[in-house]
PDB file of C-alpha atoms in Angstrom:
ATOM      1  CA  UNK A   5      32.513 195.116  65.791  1.00  0.00           C
ATOM      2  CA  UNK A   6      29.062 195.573  64.208  1.00  0.00           C
ATOM      3  CA  UNK A   7      28.467 199.029  62.743  1.00  0.00           C
ATOM      4  CA  UNK A   8      26.487 201.372  64.985  1.00  0.00           C
ATOM      5  CA  UNK A   9      22.652 202.176  63.862  1.00  0.00           C
ATOM      6  CA  UNK A  10      23.901 205.510  62.840  1.00  0.00           C
ATOM      7  CA  UNK A  11      26.507 204.055  60.327  1.00  0.00           C
ATOM      8  CA  UNK A  12      24.003 201.605  58.915  1.00  0.00           C
ATOM      9  CA  UNK A  13      21.231 204.359  58.522  1.00  0.00           C
ATOM     10  CA  UNK A  14      24.042 206.654  56.598  1.00  0.00           C
ATOM     11  CA  UNK A  15      24.887 203.519  54.387  1.00  0.00           C
ATOM     12  CA  UNK A  16      21.083 203.106  53.565  1.00  0.00           C
ATOM     13  CA  UNK A  17      20.517 206.890  53.008  1.00  0.00           C
ATOM     14  CA  UNK A  18      23.632 206.332  50.330  1.00  0.00           C
ATOM     15  CA  UNK A  19      21.537 203.995  48.365  1.00  0.00           C
ATOM     16  CA  UNK A  20      17.962 205.140  48.905  1.00  0.00           C
ATOM     17  CA  UNK A  21      18.147 208.605  49.767  1.00  0.00           C
ATOM     18  CA  UNK A  22      17.240 210.412  53.064  1.00  0.00           C
ATOM     19  CA  UNK A  23      13.678 211.041  52.366  1.00  0.00           C
ATOM     20  CA  UNK A  24      12.795 207.324  51.313  1.00  0.00           C
ATOM     21  CA  UNK A  25      14.843 205.994  54.081  1.00  0.00           C
ATOM     22  CA  UNK A  26      13.072 208.246  56.636  1.00  0.00           C
ATOM     23  CA  UNK A  27       9.752 206.823  55.420  1.00  0.00           C
ATOM     24  CA  UNK A  28      10.710 203.100  55.454  1.00  0.00           C
ATOM     25  CA  UNK A  29      12.288 203.719  58.952  1.00  0.00           C
ATOM     26  CA  UNK A  30       8.906 205.301  60.299  1.00  0.00           C
ATOM     27  CA  UNK A  31       6.803 202.361  58.846  1.00  0.00           C
ATOM     28  CA  UNK A  32       5.335 199.195  60.422  1.00  0.00           C
ATOM     29  CA  UNK A  33       4.734 196.140  58.214  1.00  0.00           C
ATOM     30  CA  UNK A  34       3.053 192.925  59.246  1.00  0.00           C
ATOM     31  CA  UNK A  35       4.100 189.644  57.446  1.00  0.00           C
ATOM     32  CA  UNK A  36       1.401 186.730  57.888  1.00  0.00           C
ATOM     33  CA  UNK A  37       3.120 183.560  57.304  1.00  0.00           C
ATOM     34  CA  UNK A  38       6.918 183.121  57.491  1.00  0.00           C
ATOM     35  CA  UNK A  39       7.422 180.313  54.727  1.00  0.00           C
ATOM     36  CA  UNK A  40       8.632 181.025  51.040  1.00  0.00           C
ATOM     37  CA  UNK A  41       7.047 184.355  50.769  1.00  0.00           C
ATOM     38  CA  UNK A  42       7.040 185.801  54.046  1.00  0.00           C
ATOM     39  CA  UNK A  43      10.672 185.048  55.019  1.00  0.00           C
ATOM     40  CA  UNK A  44      11.865 186.626  51.727  1.00  0.00           C
ATOM     41  CA  UNK A  45       9.662 189.700  52.233  1.00  0.00           C
ATOM     42  CA  UNK A  46      10.834 189.966  55.788  1.00  0.00           C
ATOM     43  CA  UNK A  47      14.519 190.100  54.765  1.00  0.00           C
ATOM     44  CA  UNK A  48      13.932 192.409  51.699  1.00  0.00           C
ATOM     45  CA  UNK A  49      11.927 194.739  53.892  1.00  0.00           C
ATOM     46  CA  UNK A  50      14.487 194.860  56.897  1.00  0.00           C
ATOM     47  CA  UNK A  51      17.432 195.436  54.557  1.00  0.00           C
ATOM     48  CA  UNK A  52      15.507 198.545  53.003  1.00  0.00           C
ATOM     49  CA  UNK A  53      15.281 199.650  56.470  1.00  0.00           C
ATOM     50  CA  UNK A  54      11.440 199.220  57.610  1.00  0.00           C
ATOM     51  CA  UNK A  55      11.424 200.347  60.874  1.00  0.00           C
ATOM     52  CA  UNK A  56       9.286 197.743  62.389  1.00  0.00           C
ATOM     53  CA  UNK A  57       8.233 194.389  61.385  1.00  0.00           C
ATOM     54  CA  UNK A  58       5.438 192.374  62.801  1.00  0.00           C
ATOM     55  CA  UNK A  59       6.284 188.572  62.103  1.00  0.00           C
ATOM     56  CA  UNK A  60       3.367 185.920  62.513  1.00  0.00           C
ATOM     57  CA  UNK A  61       3.612 182.143  62.122  1.00  0.00           C
ATOM     58  CA  UNK A  62       2.926 179.150  63.971  1.00  0.00           C
ATOM     59  CA  UNK A  63       5.162 176.537  62.332  1.00  0.00           C
ATOM     60  CA  UNK A  64       8.617 175.158  62.791  1.00  0.00           C
ATOM     61  CA  UNK A  65      11.395 175.209  60.191  1.00  0.00           C
ATOM     62  CA  UNK A  66      11.112 171.807  58.199  1.00  0.00           C
ATOM     63  CA  UNK A  67      14.056 170.306  55.884  1.00  0.00           C
ATOM     64  CA  UNK A  68      11.840 170.886  52.960  1.00  0.00           C
ATOM     65  CA  UNK A  69      11.820 174.619  53.554  1.00  0.00           C
ATOM     66  CA  UNK A  70      15.135 174.980  53.055  1.00  0.00           C
ATOM     67  CA  UNK A  71      15.303 175.271  49.300  1.00  0.00           C
ATOM     68  CA  UNK A  72      13.190 178.453  49.129  1.00  0.00           C
ATOM     69  CA  UNK A  73      13.104 180.018  52.850  1.00  0.00           C
ATOM     70  CA  UNK A  74      15.640 182.093  54.702  1.00  0.00           C
ATOM     71  CA  UNK A  75      16.179 179.339  57.362  1.00  0.00           C
ATOM     72  CA  UNK A  76      19.278 177.126  57.789  1.00  0.00           C
ATOM     73  CA  UNK A  77      20.005 173.546  58.239  1.00  0.00           C
ATOM     74  CA  UNK A  78      20.850 174.322  61.817  1.00  0.00           C
ATOM     75  CA  UNK A  79      17.285 175.771  62.333  1.00  0.00           C
ATOM     76  CA  UNK A  80      15.401 172.680  61.319  1.00  0.00           C
ATOM     77  CA  UNK A  81      12.813 172.009  64.027  1.00  0.00           C
ATOM     78  CA  UNK A  82      12.749 175.438  65.917  1.00  0.00           C
ATOM     79  CA  UNK A  83       9.972 178.059  65.264  1.00  0.00           C
ATOM     80  CA  UNK A  84      10.050 180.157  62.314  1.00  0.00           C
ATOM     81  CA  UNK A  85       9.488 183.313  64.052  1.00  0.00           C
ATOM     82  CA  UNK A  86      12.562 182.388  66.373  1.00  0.00           C
ATOM     83  CA  UNK A  87      14.627 181.445  63.648  1.00  0.00           C
ATOM     84  CA  UNK A  88      13.961 184.433  61.370  1.00  0.00           C
ATOM     85  CA  UNK A  89      14.295 186.576  64.494  1.00  0.00           C
ATOM     86  CA  UNK A  90      17.873 185.532  64.807  1.00  0.00           C
ATOM     87  CA  UNK A  91      18.652 185.694  61.019  1.00  0.00           C
ATOM     88  CA  UNK A  92      17.409 189.129  60.820  1.00  0.00           C
ATOM     89  CA  UNK A  93      19.133 190.177  63.852  1.00  0.00           C
ATOM     90  CA  UNK A  94      22.523 189.008  62.266  1.00  0.00           C
ATOM     91  CA  UNK A  95      21.871 190.783  58.806  1.00  0.00           C
ATOM     92  CA  UNK A  96      19.925 194.146  60.172  1.00  0.00           C
ATOM     93  CA  UNK A  97      20.598 194.467  63.804  1.00  0.00           C
ATOM     94  CA  UNK A  98      18.477 197.462  64.468  1.00  0.00           C
ATOM     95  CA  UNK A  99      15.135 196.687  63.152  1.00  0.00           C
ATOM     96  CA  UNK A 100      12.280 196.526  65.686  1.00  0.00           C
ATOM     97  CA  UNK A 101      10.824 192.922  65.292  1.00  0.00           C
ATOM     98  CA  UNK A 102       7.607 191.859  67.062  1.00  0.00           C
ATOM     99  CA  UNK A 103       7.387 188.142  66.970  1.00  0.00           C
ATOM    100  CA  UNK A 104       3.965 186.101  67.259  1.00  0.00           C
ATOM    101  CA  UNK A 105       4.107 182.378  67.541  1.00  0.00           C
ATOM    102  CA  UNK A 106       0.450 181.976  66.649  1.00  0.00           C
ATOM    103  CA  UNK A 107      -1.920 180.792  64.006  1.00  0.00           C
ATOM    104  CA  UNK A 108      -3.740 183.939  62.687  1.00  0.00           C
ATOM    105  CA  UNK A 109      -7.343 183.287  62.821  1.00  0.00           C
ATOM    106  CA  UNK A 110     -10.559 185.243  62.044  1.00  0.00           C
ATOM    107  CA  UNK A 111     -10.753 185.803  65.567  1.00  0.00           C
ATOM    108  CA  UNK A 112      -7.325 187.134  66.347  1.00  0.00           C
ATOM    109  CA  UNK A 113      -6.175 188.876  63.090  1.00  0.00           C
ATOM    110  CA  UNK A 114      -7.604 192.280  63.603  1.00  0.00           C
ATOM    111  CA  UNK A 115      -5.703 192.436  67.035  1.00  0.00           C
ATOM    112  CA  UNK A 116      -2.381 191.260  65.757  1.00  0.00           C
ATOM    113  CA  UNK A 117      -2.378 193.623  62.790  1.00  0.00           C
ATOM    114  CA  UNK A 118      -3.668 196.724  64.143  1.00  0.00           C
ATOM    115  CA  UNK A 119      -0.499 198.405  64.742  1.00  0.00           C
ATOM    116  CA  UNK A 120       0.622 197.719  61.060  1.00  0.00           C
ATOM    117  CA  UNK A 121       0.667 200.331  58.261  1.00  0.00           C
ATOM    118  CA  UNK A 122       0.595 197.911  55.647  1.00  0.00           C
ATOM    119  CA  UNK A 123      -0.366 194.062  55.821  1.00  0.00           C
ATOM    120  CA  UNK A 124       1.576 191.145  53.709  1.00  0.00           C
ATOM    121  CA  UNK A 125      -0.569 188.058  53.053  1.00  0.00           C
ATOM    122  CA  UNK A 126       2.134 185.366  52.782  1.00  0.00           C
ATOM    123  CA  UNK A 127      -0.089 182.345  53.395  1.00  0.00           C
ATOM    124  CA  UNK A 128       0.177 178.836  51.633  1.00  0.00           C
ATOM    125  CA  UNK A 129      -3.529 177.875  52.048  1.00  0.00           C
ATOM    126  CA  UNK A 130      -6.036 179.337  49.606  1.00  0.00           C
ATOM    127  CA  UNK A 131      -8.784 179.716  52.183  1.00  0.00           C
ATOM    128  CA  UNK A 132      -6.476 181.133  54.747  1.00  0.00           C
ATOM    129  CA  UNK A 133      -5.502 183.831  52.012  1.00  0.00           C
ATOM    130  CA  UNK A 134      -9.081 184.756  51.530  1.00  0.00           C
ATOM    131  CA  UNK A 135      -9.922 184.722  55.140  1.00  0.00           C
ATOM    132  CA  UNK A 136      -7.051 187.104  55.759  1.00  0.00           C
ATOM    133  CA  UNK A 137      -7.891 189.230  52.866  1.00  0.00           C
ATOM    134  CA  UNK A 138     -11.578 189.461  54.164  1.00  0.00           C
ATOM    135  CA  UNK A 139     -10.920 190.181  57.684  1.00  0.00           C
ATOM    136  CA  UNK A 140      -8.205 192.947  56.755  1.00  0.00           C
ATOM    137  CA  UNK A 141     -10.249 194.774  54.378  1.00  0.00           C
ATOM    138  CA  UNK A 142     -13.222 194.648  56.548  1.00  0.00           C
ATOM    139  CA  UNK A 143     -11.508 195.695  59.766  1.00  0.00           C
ATOM    140  CA  UNK A 144      -9.165 198.379  58.395  1.00  0.00           C
ATOM    141  CA  UNK A 145     -10.619 199.925  55.287  1.00  0.00           C
ATOM    142  CA  UNK A 146      -7.603 202.422  55.059  1.00  0.00           C
ATOM    143  CA  UNK A 147      -4.927 199.911  55.477  1.00  0.00           C
ATOM    144  CA  UNK A 148      -3.193 198.381  52.341  1.00  0.00           C
ATOM    145  CA  UNK A 149      -2.999 194.686  51.882  1.00  0.00           C
ATOM    146  CA  UNK A 150      -0.422 193.082  49.709  1.00  0.00           C
ATOM    147  CA  UNK A 151      -1.083 189.283  48.833  1.00  0.00           C
ATOM    148  CA  UNK A 152       0.043 186.624  46.687  1.00  0.00           C
ATOM    149  CA  UNK A 153      -1.431 183.994  44.295  1.00  0.00           C
ATOM    150  CA  UNK A 154       0.265 181.537  41.769  1.00  0.00           C
ATOM    151  CA  UNK A 155       3.855 181.051  41.686  1.00  0.00           C
ATOM    152  CA  UNK A 156       4.167 177.158  41.104  1.00  0.00           C
ATOM    153  CA  UNK A 157       5.713 175.672  37.891  1.00  0.00           C
ATOM    154  CA  UNK A 158       8.841 176.469  35.999  1.00  0.00           C
ATOM    155  CA  UNK A 159       7.035 179.378  33.857  1.00  0.00           C
ATOM    156  CA  UNK A 160       8.747 182.731  32.813  1.00  0.00           C
ATOM    157  CA  UNK A 161       9.725 185.009  35.617  1.00  0.00           C
ATOM    158  CA  UNK A 162       7.679 187.566  33.425  1.00  0.00           C
ATOM    159  CA  UNK A 163       4.609 185.946  34.098  1.00  0.00           C
ATOM    160  CA  UNK A 164       4.707 187.031  37.823  1.00  0.00           C
ATOM    161  CA  UNK A 165       3.528 190.530  38.223  1.00  0.00           C
ATOM    162  CA  UNK A 166       1.812 192.943  40.593  1.00  0.00           C
ATOM    163  CA  UNK A 167      -1.857 194.128  39.827  1.00  0.00           C
ATOM    164  CA  UNK A 168      -4.087 196.251  41.790  1.00  0.00           C
ATOM    165  CA  UNK A 169      -6.828 194.130  42.242  1.00  0.00           C
ATOM    166  CA  UNK A 170      -9.114 195.818  44.796  1.00  0.00           C
ATOM    167  CA  UNK A 171      -9.361 199.506  46.288  1.00  0.00           C
ATOM    168  CA  UNK A 172      -6.770 198.666  48.902  1.00  0.00           C
ATOM    169  CA  UNK A 173      -5.343 195.401  47.610  1.00  0.00           C
ATOM    170  CA  UNK A 174      -2.450 194.536  45.330  1.00  0.00           C
ATOM    171  CA  UNK A 175      -2.059 190.813  44.358  1.00  0.00           C
ATOM    172  CA  UNK A 176       1.394 189.405  43.115  1.00  0.00           C
ATOM    173  CA  UNK A 177       1.886 186.163  41.351  1.00  0.00           C
ATOM    174  CA  UNK A 178       0.747 184.805  38.094  1.00  0.00           C
ATOM    175  CA  UNK A 179      -2.728 184.125  39.657  1.00  0.00           C
ATOM    176  CA  UNK A 180      -3.104 180.876  38.248  1.00  0.00           C
ATOM    177  CA  UNK A 181      -0.250 178.320  38.803  1.00  0.00           C
ATOM    178  CA  UNK A 182      -1.508 176.459  41.982  1.00  0.00           C
ATOM    179  CA  UNK A 183       1.086 174.661  44.261  1.00  0.00           C
ATOM    180  CA  UNK A 184       0.155 170.991  44.990  1.00  0.00           C
ATOM    181  CA  UNK A 185       1.349 167.523  44.944  1.00  0.00           C
ATOM    182  CA  UNK A 186       1.607 167.394  41.335  1.00  0.00           C
ATOM    183  CA  UNK A 187       3.397 170.638  40.603  1.00  0.00           C
ATOM    184  CA  UNK A 188       7.041 171.761  40.725  1.00  0.00           C
ATOM    185  CA  UNK A 189       7.874 174.526  43.194  1.00  0.00           C
ATOM    186  CA  UNK A 190      11.050 176.600  42.353  1.00  0.00           C
ATOM    187  CA  UNK A 191      12.864 178.733  44.827  1.00  0.00           C
ATOM    188  CA  UNK A 192      13.494 181.509  42.196  1.00  0.00           C
ATOM    189  CA  UNK A 193       9.810 181.898  41.403  1.00  0.00           C
ATOM    190  CA  UNK A 194       8.701 182.006  45.096  1.00  0.00           C
ATOM    191  CA  UNK A 195      11.178 184.552  45.624  1.00  0.00           C
ATOM    192  CA  UNK A 196      10.068 186.702  42.427  1.00  0.00           C
ATOM    193  CA  UNK A 197       6.820 186.817  43.768  1.00  0.00           C
ATOM    194  CA  UNK A 198       8.012 187.617  47.556  1.00  0.00           C
ATOM    195  CA  UNK A 199      10.147 190.439  45.760  1.00  0.00           C
ATOM    196  CA  UNK A 200       7.032 191.775  43.947  1.00  0.00           C
ATOM    197  CA  UNK A 201       5.239 191.993  47.311  1.00  0.00           C
ATOM    198  CA  UNK A 202       8.182 193.759  49.256  1.00  0.00           C
ATOM    199  CA  UNK A 203       8.317 196.051  46.127  1.00  0.00           C
ATOM    200  CA  UNK A 204       4.819 196.721  46.366  1.00  0.00           C
ATOM    201  CA  UNK A 205       5.110 197.555  50.188  1.00  0.00           C
ATOM    202  CA  UNK A 206       8.091 199.762  49.392  1.00  0.00           C
ATOM    203  CA  UNK A 207       6.256 201.809  46.728  1.00  0.00           C
ATOM    204  CA  UNK A 208       3.223 202.300  48.795  1.00  0.00           C
ATOM    205  CA  UNK A 209       5.329 203.651  51.498  1.00  0.00           C
ATOM    206  CA  UNK A 210       6.911 206.007  48.810  1.00  0.00           C
ATOM    207  CA  UNK A 211       3.486 207.270  47.809  1.00  0.00           C
ATOM    208  CA  UNK A 212       3.760 205.361  44.351  1.00  0.00           C
ATOM    209  CA  UNK A 213       0.688 203.522  43.518  1.00  0.00           C
ATOM    210  CA  UNK A 214      -0.583 201.088  40.621  1.00  0.00           C
ATOM    211  CA  UNK A 215      -3.450 202.306  38.749  1.00  0.00           C
TER     212      UNK A 215
ATOM    213  CA  UNK B   9     -26.721 193.446  34.084  1.00  0.00           C
ATOM    214  CA  UNK B  10     -23.845 193.215  36.540  1.00  0.00           C
ATOM    215  CA  UNK B  11     -20.298 193.923  35.551  1.00  0.00           C
ATOM    216  CA  UNK B  12     -18.003 191.148  37.013  1.00  0.00           C
ATOM    217  CA  UNK B  13     -14.304 191.737  36.663  1.00  0.00           C
ATOM    218  CA  UNK B  14     -14.954 193.603  33.688  1.00  0.00           C
ATOM    219  CA  UNK B  15     -17.585 191.622  31.903  1.00  0.00           C
ATOM    220  CA  UNK B  16     -20.990 192.091  31.763  1.00  0.00           C
ATOM    221  CA  UNK B  17     -23.177 188.968  33.226  1.00  0.00           C
ATOM    222  CA  UNK B  18     -26.949 188.739  33.455  1.00  0.00           C
ATOM    223  CA  UNK B  19     -27.078 187.918  37.403  1.00  0.00           C
ATOM    224  CA  UNK B  20     -28.960 190.853  38.955  1.00  0.00           C
ATOM    225  CA  UNK B  21     -31.408 189.814  41.425  1.00  0.00           C
ATOM    226  CA  UNK B  22     -29.451 186.683  42.727  1.00  0.00           C
ATOM    227  CA  UNK B  23     -27.513 186.776  46.017  1.00  0.00           C
ATOM    228  CA  UNK B  24     -23.684 187.342  45.687  1.00  0.00           C
ATOM    229  CA  UNK B  25     -23.616 183.626  46.779  1.00  0.00           C
ATOM    230  CA  UNK B  26     -25.639 182.038  44.096  1.00  0.00           C
ATOM    231  CA  UNK B  27     -23.946 184.321  41.622  1.00  0.00           C
ATOM    232  CA  UNK B  28     -20.266 183.255  42.820  1.00  0.00           C
ATOM    233  CA  UNK B  29     -21.311 179.346  42.617  1.00  0.00           C
ATOM    234  CA  UNK B  30     -22.988 179.845  39.195  1.00  0.00           C
ATOM    235  CA  UNK B  31     -19.827 181.684  37.681  1.00  0.00           C
ATOM    236  CA  UNK B  32     -17.635 178.854  39.469  1.00  0.00           C
ATOM    237  CA  UNK B  33     -15.771 180.701  42.108  1.00  0.00           C
ATOM    238  CA  UNK B  34     -15.338 178.893  45.409  1.00  0.00           C
ATOM    239  CA  UNK B  35     -16.783 181.267  47.971  1.00  0.00           C
ATOM    240  CA  UNK B  36     -14.243 180.019  50.379  1.00  0.00           C
ATOM    241  CA  UNK B  37     -11.429 181.463  48.140  1.00  0.00           C
ATOM    242  CA  UNK B  38     -12.497 184.981  47.291  1.00  0.00           C
ATOM    243  CA  UNK B  39     -12.727 188.287  48.453  1.00  0.00           C
ATOM    244  CA  UNK B  40     -15.413 190.795  46.806  1.00  0.00           C
ATOM    245  CA  UNK B  41     -15.823 194.555  46.186  1.00  0.00           C
ATOM    246  CA  UNK B  42     -19.321 195.864  45.165  1.00  0.00           C
ATOM    247  CA  UNK B  43     -19.039 199.512  43.648  1.00  0.00           C
ATOM    248  CA  UNK B  44     -15.797 199.821  45.329  1.00  0.00           C
ATOM    249  CA  UNK B  45     -16.717 198.624  48.992  1.00  0.00           C
ATOM    250  CA  UNK B  46     -15.730 195.126  50.418  1.00  0.00           C
ATOM    251  CA  UNK B  47     -18.736 193.012  50.862  1.00  0.00           C
ATOM    252  CA  UNK B  48     -18.345 191.353  54.259  1.00  0.00           C
ATOM    253  CA  UNK B  49     -18.123 187.622  53.847  1.00  0.00           C
ATOM    254  CA  UNK B  50     -20.968 187.008  56.497  1.00  0.00           C
ATOM    255  CA  UNK B  51     -23.460 188.760  54.043  1.00  0.00           C
ATOM    256  CA  UNK B  52     -22.698 186.691  50.868  1.00  0.00           C
ATOM    257  CA  UNK B  53     -26.018 184.854  50.929  1.00  0.00           C
ATOM    258  CA  UNK B  54     -28.075 187.834  51.588  1.00  0.00           C
ATOM    259  CA  UNK B  55     -26.567 190.525  49.556  1.00  0.00           C
ATOM    260  CA  UNK B  56     -28.513 190.605  46.530  1.00  0.00           C
ATOM    261  CA  UNK B  57     -26.938 192.027  43.282  1.00  0.00           C
ATOM    262  CA  UNK B  58     -28.623 194.855  41.395  1.00  0.00           C
ATOM    263  CA  UNK B  59     -28.529 195.965  37.748  1.00  0.00           C
ATOM    264  CA  UNK B  60     -25.540 198.127  37.284  1.00  0.00           C
ATOM    265  CA  UNK B  61     -23.513 196.810  39.997  1.00  0.00           C
ATOM    266  CA  UNK B  62     -19.840 196.323  39.459  1.00  0.00           C
ATOM    267  CA  UNK B  63     -18.071 193.260  41.362  1.00  0.00           C
ATOM    268  CA  UNK B  64     -14.299 192.894  41.636  1.00  0.00           C
ATOM    269  CA  UNK B  65     -13.698 189.307  42.604  1.00  0.00           C
ATOM    270  CA  UNK B  66     -10.280 188.284  43.618  1.00  0.00           C
ATOM    271  CA  UNK B  67      -9.706 184.489  43.798  1.00  0.00           C
ATOM    272  CA  UNK B  68      -6.799 182.566  45.324  1.00  0.00           C
ATOM    273  CA  UNK B  69      -4.846 179.385  44.639  1.00  0.00           C
ATOM    274  CA  UNK B  70      -2.519 177.971  46.902  1.00  0.00           C
ATOM    275  CA  UNK B  71       0.957 178.431  47.515  1.00  0.00           C
ATOM    276  CA  UNK B  72       3.520 180.447  49.449  1.00  0.00           C
TER     277      UNK B  72
END
């Protein structure tokens, strides 16, 4: 027997308080890319009780993803949207999930993201990151974007940070450590960066802003 | 002078695109605000920087 929606809501209120839990429950957050950043952001926001998640990715789970992404061995080869949907429904069954199995482009981004209060950029490719940032900031001047840059290597956890970089944009990461064939990628630093992004979202929803 | 990410740089009169290239930013990996407003990507080559403008440039590295 899984707990009822009401029981889970009361359990969340014990940890987060009623006011914050209500704000999270009323929110819709889009997560663009469901890899090392996006899958971890999604799990964290769903656990915090964010009411609606808009999850977007076109890719399938690969064996190399398992070391840092919220997927299981049994899910290798299936679409990330589908795999994450099942994993979230097991962990946090009353979250409303909109899944879009599509590659986000300049042409479809605004339509996919129009219902989100806050948008998380969780891509891998730097040109895709910049494309999404520009589309979001040009199309939705009032929405917040929480993006990421720089998480490769074995550096200190403390080098990963959250910085307000533009009027409605926060950037998480160390901003320099590029992931490529020559660099090491550790699950801990990717998850730290994802946790920074999720924390930035929860703070914005709580009306707490970086200066 | 144009203030770019907090530093004064002598680039007034140039287009944003010329400015980005001259200070080693890849125009495909950035987003730019001028005086608090986003500069649309399609306008980078026609957006002329003026003395006293304040630019914030965000640049991405890969990974995620």
